Short mmCIF file of N, CA and C in Angstrom, two decimals:
data_model
loop_
_atom_site.label_atom_id
_atom_site.label_comp_id
_atom_site.label_asym_id
_atom_site.label_seq_id
_atom_site.Cartn_x
_atom_site.Cartn_y
_atom_site.Cartn_z
N MET S 1 151.78 -56.41 242.45
CA MET S 1 152.28 -57.26 241.41
C MET S 1 153.78 -57.10 241.36
N GLY S 2 154.52 -58.10 241.72
CA GLY S 2 155.98 -58.02 241.75
C GLY S 2 156.60 -58.43 240.42
N ILE S 3 157.85 -58.09 240.27
CA ILE S 3 158.61 -58.45 239.09
C ILE S 3 159.34 -59.74 239.40
N PRO S 4 159.24 -60.74 238.51
CA PRO S 4 159.89 -62.02 238.78
C PRO S 4 161.39 -61.86 238.97
N PRO S 5 162.00 -62.68 239.83
CA PRO S 5 163.44 -62.60 240.05
C PRO S 5 164.19 -62.85 238.74
N GLY S 6 165.28 -62.13 238.56
CA GLY S 6 166.09 -62.29 237.36
C GLY S 6 165.63 -61.42 236.19
N THR S 7 164.44 -60.79 236.32
CA THR S 7 163.95 -59.90 235.28
C THR S 7 164.47 -58.50 235.56
N HIS S 8 164.99 -57.87 234.55
CA HIS S 8 165.52 -56.53 234.72
C HIS S 8 164.42 -55.50 234.48
N GLU S 9 164.40 -54.50 235.34
CA GLU S 9 163.45 -53.41 235.17
C GLU S 9 164.06 -52.37 234.25
N VAL S 10 163.19 -51.72 233.49
CA VAL S 10 163.60 -50.59 232.65
C VAL S 10 162.61 -49.46 232.88
N ARG S 11 163.05 -48.25 232.64
CA ARG S 11 162.16 -47.09 232.75
C ARG S 11 161.50 -46.84 231.40
N VAL S 12 160.22 -46.55 231.42
CA VAL S 12 159.48 -46.26 230.20
C VAL S 12 159.89 -44.86 229.72
N PRO S 13 160.30 -44.74 228.45
CA PRO S 13 160.67 -43.42 227.94
C PRO S 13 159.43 -42.59 227.63
N ARG S 14 159.60 -41.28 227.51
CA ARG S 14 158.50 -40.41 227.10
C ARG S 14 158.30 -40.58 225.60
N LEU S 15 157.13 -41.04 225.21
CA LEU S 15 156.82 -41.30 223.81
C LEU S 15 155.85 -40.27 223.24
N VAL S 16 155.12 -39.57 224.11
CA VAL S 16 154.16 -38.57 223.66
C VAL S 16 154.92 -37.48 222.91
N GLY S 17 154.40 -37.14 221.72
CA GLY S 17 155.02 -36.11 220.90
C GLY S 17 155.93 -36.69 219.82
N LEU S 18 156.27 -37.97 219.94
CA LEU S 18 157.11 -38.60 218.92
C LEU S 18 156.26 -39.14 217.77
N MET S 19 156.84 -39.19 216.59
CA MET S 19 156.19 -39.86 215.47
C MET S 19 156.21 -41.35 215.75
N ALA S 20 155.29 -42.08 215.15
CA ALA S 20 155.17 -43.52 215.39
C ALA S 20 156.48 -44.25 215.17
N VAL S 21 157.17 -43.95 214.09
CA VAL S 21 158.43 -44.63 213.79
C VAL S 21 159.47 -44.37 214.87
N ASP S 22 159.53 -43.14 215.39
CA ASP S 22 160.49 -42.81 216.44
C ASP S 22 160.09 -43.43 217.78
N ALA S 23 158.78 -43.49 218.03
CA ALA S 23 158.30 -44.11 219.28
C ALA S 23 158.64 -45.59 219.30
N ARG S 24 158.47 -46.28 218.16
CA ARG S 24 158.83 -47.70 218.09
C ARG S 24 160.31 -47.90 218.36
N GLU S 25 161.14 -47.03 217.76
CA GLU S 25 162.59 -47.14 217.95
C GLU S 25 162.97 -46.89 219.41
N ALA S 26 162.37 -45.86 220.03
CA ALA S 26 162.68 -45.55 221.44
C ALA S 26 162.27 -46.70 222.35
N ALA S 27 161.09 -47.27 222.12
CA ALA S 27 160.64 -48.39 222.95
C ALA S 27 161.56 -49.59 222.78
N SER S 28 161.90 -49.88 221.54
CA SER S 28 162.77 -51.03 221.26
C SER S 28 164.14 -50.86 221.90
N SER S 29 164.68 -49.64 221.87
CA SER S 29 166.01 -49.41 222.45
C SER S 29 166.00 -49.57 223.97
N HIS S 30 164.82 -49.49 224.59
CA HIS S 30 164.68 -49.70 226.03
C HIS S 30 164.25 -51.13 226.35
N GLY S 31 164.12 -51.97 225.31
CA GLY S 31 163.72 -53.37 225.53
C GLY S 31 162.24 -53.52 225.76
N LEU S 32 161.43 -52.60 225.24
CA LEU S 32 159.98 -52.63 225.44
C LEU S 32 159.27 -52.95 224.13
N VAL S 33 158.06 -53.45 224.24
CA VAL S 33 157.23 -53.76 223.08
C VAL S 33 156.14 -52.70 222.99
N LEU S 34 156.00 -52.09 221.82
CA LEU S 34 155.04 -51.01 221.63
C LEU S 34 153.83 -51.53 220.86
N THR S 35 152.64 -51.13 221.30
CA THR S 35 151.42 -51.49 220.59
C THR S 35 150.44 -50.33 220.63
N ALA S 36 149.56 -50.29 219.63
CA ALA S 36 148.54 -49.26 219.55
C ALA S 36 147.19 -49.95 219.41
N PRO S 37 146.43 -50.04 220.51
CA PRO S 37 145.18 -50.80 220.46
C PRO S 37 144.14 -50.26 219.49
N ASP S 38 144.23 -48.98 219.14
CA ASP S 38 143.23 -48.39 218.25
C ASP S 38 143.69 -48.36 216.79
N ARG S 39 144.86 -48.93 216.49
CA ARG S 39 145.40 -48.89 215.12
C ARG S 39 145.77 -50.29 214.66
N THR S 40 144.94 -50.87 213.80
CA THR S 40 145.26 -52.19 213.27
C THR S 40 146.44 -52.12 212.31
N ASP S 41 146.69 -50.93 211.74
CA ASP S 41 147.80 -50.76 210.80
C ASP S 41 149.05 -50.22 211.49
N PHE S 42 149.14 -50.39 212.81
CA PHE S 42 150.25 -49.82 213.57
C PHE S 42 151.64 -50.16 213.02
N PRO S 43 151.91 -51.39 212.59
CA PRO S 43 153.26 -51.67 212.08
C PRO S 43 153.64 -50.81 210.86
N ARG S 44 152.64 -50.32 210.12
CA ARG S 44 152.92 -49.47 208.95
C ARG S 44 152.77 -47.99 209.26
N THR S 45 152.33 -47.65 210.47
CA THR S 45 152.15 -46.25 210.85
C THR S 45 153.51 -45.60 211.01
N VAL S 46 153.69 -44.44 210.36
CA VAL S 46 155.01 -43.80 210.38
C VAL S 46 154.96 -42.40 210.96
N VAL S 47 154.15 -41.50 210.38
CA VAL S 47 154.25 -40.09 210.72
C VAL S 47 153.20 -39.58 211.71
N GLU S 48 152.27 -40.41 212.14
CA GLU S 48 151.31 -39.95 213.13
C GLU S 48 152.02 -39.75 214.46
N TYR S 49 151.55 -38.78 215.24
CA TYR S 49 152.19 -38.44 216.51
C TYR S 49 151.47 -39.09 217.68
N VAL S 50 152.25 -39.59 218.62
CA VAL S 50 151.72 -40.20 219.84
C VAL S 50 151.15 -39.08 220.72
N VAL S 51 149.89 -39.24 221.16
CA VAL S 51 149.25 -38.24 222.02
C VAL S 51 149.01 -38.74 223.44
N ARG S 52 149.14 -40.07 223.64
CA ARG S 52 148.95 -40.64 224.97
C ARG S 52 149.70 -41.95 225.05
N GLN S 53 150.15 -42.29 226.25
CA GLN S 53 150.84 -43.56 226.44
C GLN S 53 150.53 -44.13 227.81
N TYR S 54 150.65 -45.46 227.91
CA TYR S 54 150.51 -46.14 229.19
C TYR S 54 151.42 -47.35 229.17
N PRO S 55 152.23 -47.56 230.16
CA PRO S 55 152.45 -46.79 231.37
C PRO S 55 153.09 -45.42 231.08
N PRO S 56 152.97 -44.53 232.05
CA PRO S 56 153.51 -43.18 231.85
C PRO S 56 155.04 -43.17 231.82
N PRO S 57 155.61 -42.08 231.27
CA PRO S 57 157.08 -41.97 231.25
C PRO S 57 157.66 -42.08 232.65
N GLY S 58 158.77 -42.78 232.76
CA GLY S 58 159.45 -42.91 234.05
C GLY S 58 159.02 -44.12 234.86
N ALA S 59 157.92 -44.75 234.48
CA ALA S 59 157.47 -45.95 235.22
C ALA S 59 158.49 -47.06 235.03
N GLU S 60 158.71 -47.83 236.07
CA GLU S 60 159.62 -48.97 235.98
C GLU S 60 158.81 -50.22 235.67
N VAL S 61 159.18 -50.89 234.60
CA VAL S 61 158.48 -52.09 234.15
C VAL S 61 159.51 -53.15 233.78
N PRO S 62 159.09 -54.42 233.71
CA PRO S 62 160.03 -55.46 233.30
C PRO S 62 160.42 -55.28 231.83
N ARG S 63 161.66 -55.66 231.51
CA ARG S 63 162.08 -55.66 230.11
C ARG S 63 161.10 -56.53 229.33
N ASP S 64 160.82 -56.17 228.10
CA ASP S 64 159.85 -56.84 227.22
C ASP S 64 158.40 -56.57 227.61
N ALA S 65 158.16 -55.60 228.51
CA ALA S 65 156.78 -55.24 228.86
C ALA S 65 156.12 -54.52 227.69
N MET S 66 154.80 -54.56 227.66
CA MET S 66 154.01 -53.90 226.62
C MET S 66 153.77 -52.45 227.02
N VAL S 67 153.99 -51.53 226.08
CA VAL S 67 153.66 -50.12 226.27
C VAL S 67 152.60 -49.77 225.23
N TYR S 68 151.51 -49.18 225.68
CA TYR S 68 150.40 -48.84 224.79
C TYR S 68 150.49 -47.37 224.42
N VAL S 69 150.26 -47.06 223.13
CA VAL S 69 150.26 -45.68 222.67
C VAL S 69 149.00 -45.43 221.84
N TRP S 70 148.57 -44.17 221.85
CA TRP S 70 147.42 -43.74 221.07
C TRP S 70 147.85 -42.56 220.23
N PHE S 71 147.22 -42.41 219.08
CA PHE S 71 147.58 -41.36 218.14
C PHE S 71 146.43 -40.39 217.94
N ASP S 72 146.80 -39.16 217.55
CA ASP S 72 145.80 -38.19 217.15
C ASP S 72 145.17 -38.71 215.86
N LEU S 73 143.85 -38.71 215.79
CA LEU S 73 143.19 -39.25 214.61
C LEU S 73 143.31 -38.35 213.40
N GLY S 74 143.67 -37.09 213.61
CA GLY S 74 143.86 -36.19 212.47
C GLY S 74 142.58 -35.49 212.07
N GLU S 75 142.73 -34.59 211.13
CA GLU S 75 141.64 -33.75 210.64
C GLU S 75 140.56 -34.62 210.01
N GLY S 76 139.32 -34.36 210.36
CA GLY S 76 138.20 -35.06 209.77
C GLY S 76 137.96 -36.44 210.34
N GLU S 77 138.76 -36.89 211.27
CA GLU S 77 138.58 -38.22 211.85
C GLU S 77 138.25 -38.16 213.33
N GLY S 78 137.88 -36.97 213.82
CA GLY S 78 137.47 -36.85 215.21
C GLY S 78 138.57 -36.47 216.16
N GLY S 79 139.78 -36.32 215.68
CA GLY S 79 140.89 -35.96 216.56
C GLY S 79 140.86 -34.49 216.93
N GLY S 80 141.46 -34.15 218.05
CA GLY S 80 141.49 -32.77 218.49
C GLY S 80 142.47 -31.93 217.71
N GLY S 81 143.48 -32.56 217.14
CA GLY S 81 144.47 -31.81 216.37
C GLY S 81 145.47 -31.12 217.26
N VAL S 82 146.52 -30.67 216.65
CA VAL S 82 147.57 -29.95 217.35
C VAL S 82 147.25 -28.47 217.25
N ARG S 83 147.31 -27.77 218.37
CA ARG S 83 146.88 -26.38 218.40
C ARG S 83 147.99 -25.39 218.69
N GLU S 84 149.23 -25.74 218.42
CA GLU S 84 150.30 -24.79 218.70
C GLU S 84 150.34 -23.72 217.61
N PRO S 85 150.92 -22.56 217.90
CA PRO S 85 151.00 -21.52 216.88
C PRO S 85 151.83 -21.99 215.69
N ARG S 86 151.41 -21.63 214.52
CA ARG S 86 152.12 -21.99 213.30
C ARG S 86 152.94 -20.81 212.83
N THR S 87 154.03 -21.08 212.16
CA THR S 87 154.84 -20.02 211.59
C THR S 87 154.84 -20.20 210.08
N PRO S 88 155.03 -19.21 209.30
CA PRO S 88 155.25 -17.83 209.70
C PRO S 88 153.93 -17.16 210.08
N ARG S 89 154.06 -16.20 210.96
CA ARG S 89 152.89 -15.43 211.36
C ARG S 89 152.62 -14.36 210.30
N PRO S 90 151.41 -13.82 210.26
CA PRO S 90 151.12 -12.74 209.31
C PRO S 90 152.04 -11.55 209.59
N PRO S 91 152.41 -10.81 208.55
CA PRO S 91 153.29 -9.66 208.77
C PRO S 91 152.62 -8.61 209.63
N SER S 92 153.44 -7.94 210.45
CA SER S 92 152.89 -6.87 211.28
C SER S 92 152.78 -5.60 210.45
N GLY S 93 152.06 -4.67 210.97
CA GLY S 93 151.89 -3.39 210.26
C GLY S 93 150.47 -3.25 209.78
N GLY S 94 150.23 -2.22 209.02
CA GLY S 94 148.88 -1.95 208.54
C GLY S 94 148.13 -1.13 209.55
N VAL S 95 146.97 -0.68 209.16
CA VAL S 95 146.16 0.16 210.04
C VAL S 95 145.20 -0.74 210.80
N PRO S 96 145.29 -0.71 212.15
CA PRO S 96 144.32 -1.50 212.92
C PRO S 96 142.93 -0.91 212.74
N ARG S 97 141.95 -1.78 212.71
CA ARG S 97 140.60 -1.31 212.49
C ARG S 97 139.66 -2.04 213.43
N GLU S 98 138.78 -1.32 214.02
CA GLU S 98 137.77 -1.91 214.89
C GLU S 98 136.53 -2.16 214.06
N LEU S 99 135.97 -3.35 214.19
CA LEU S 99 134.77 -3.68 213.43
C LEU S 99 133.53 -3.37 214.25
N ASP S 100 132.46 -3.04 213.54
CA ASP S 100 131.19 -2.77 214.20
C ASP S 100 130.66 -4.05 214.84
N GLU S 101 130.07 -3.90 216.03
CA GLU S 101 129.37 -5.01 216.65
C GLU S 101 128.01 -5.11 215.97
N PRO S 102 127.51 -6.33 215.77
CA PRO S 102 126.17 -6.46 215.17
C PRO S 102 125.14 -5.72 215.98
N GLY S 103 124.33 -4.92 215.30
CA GLY S 103 123.27 -4.17 215.95
C GLY S 103 123.75 -2.94 216.72
N ASP S 104 125.03 -2.56 216.58
CA ASP S 104 125.56 -1.38 217.27
C ASP S 104 125.06 -0.13 216.56
N PRO S 105 124.34 0.75 217.27
CA PRO S 105 123.80 1.95 216.62
C PRO S 105 124.90 2.96 216.28
N ARG S 106 126.05 2.85 216.90
CA ARG S 106 127.15 3.79 216.60
C ARG S 106 128.24 3.05 215.85
N PRO S 107 128.41 3.28 214.56
CA PRO S 107 129.44 2.58 213.81
C PRO S 107 130.84 2.98 214.30
N ALA S 108 131.75 2.03 214.36
CA ALA S 108 133.10 2.29 214.82
C ALA S 108 133.92 2.98 213.73
N VAL S 109 133.61 2.71 212.48
CA VAL S 109 134.34 3.32 211.38
C VAL S 109 133.36 4.21 210.63
N SER S 110 133.72 5.47 210.53
CA SER S 110 132.82 6.39 209.82
C SER S 110 133.08 6.31 208.34
N PRO S 111 132.00 6.38 207.54
CA PRO S 111 132.16 6.29 206.07
C PRO S 111 132.97 7.47 205.55
N ALA S 112 133.77 7.24 204.54
CA ALA S 112 134.60 8.29 203.97
C ALA S 112 133.86 9.09 202.95
#
């Protein structure tokens, strides 16, 4: 499938990880049209994060081409969620303790 003469190619930016509002702005600044096939409310979507896109980042497409994005559905809606470590972490220190395994005849912690 060739690009018609006189049409300028643009590279698709990386949209994964961006909030919807930022992804729309990035696509628009590259002369691309952004759509989300699974979101009928996409024009009002603001803070959801893009988790997948097509075409992939770096692909050369004609200006005004359609770029499809998908969002994490979020907690309770079937989405996988973001699994990066959260901060702040629990404070370090304290006495480490080994817990008994269920059915272990030898307790790891002896009663005081």
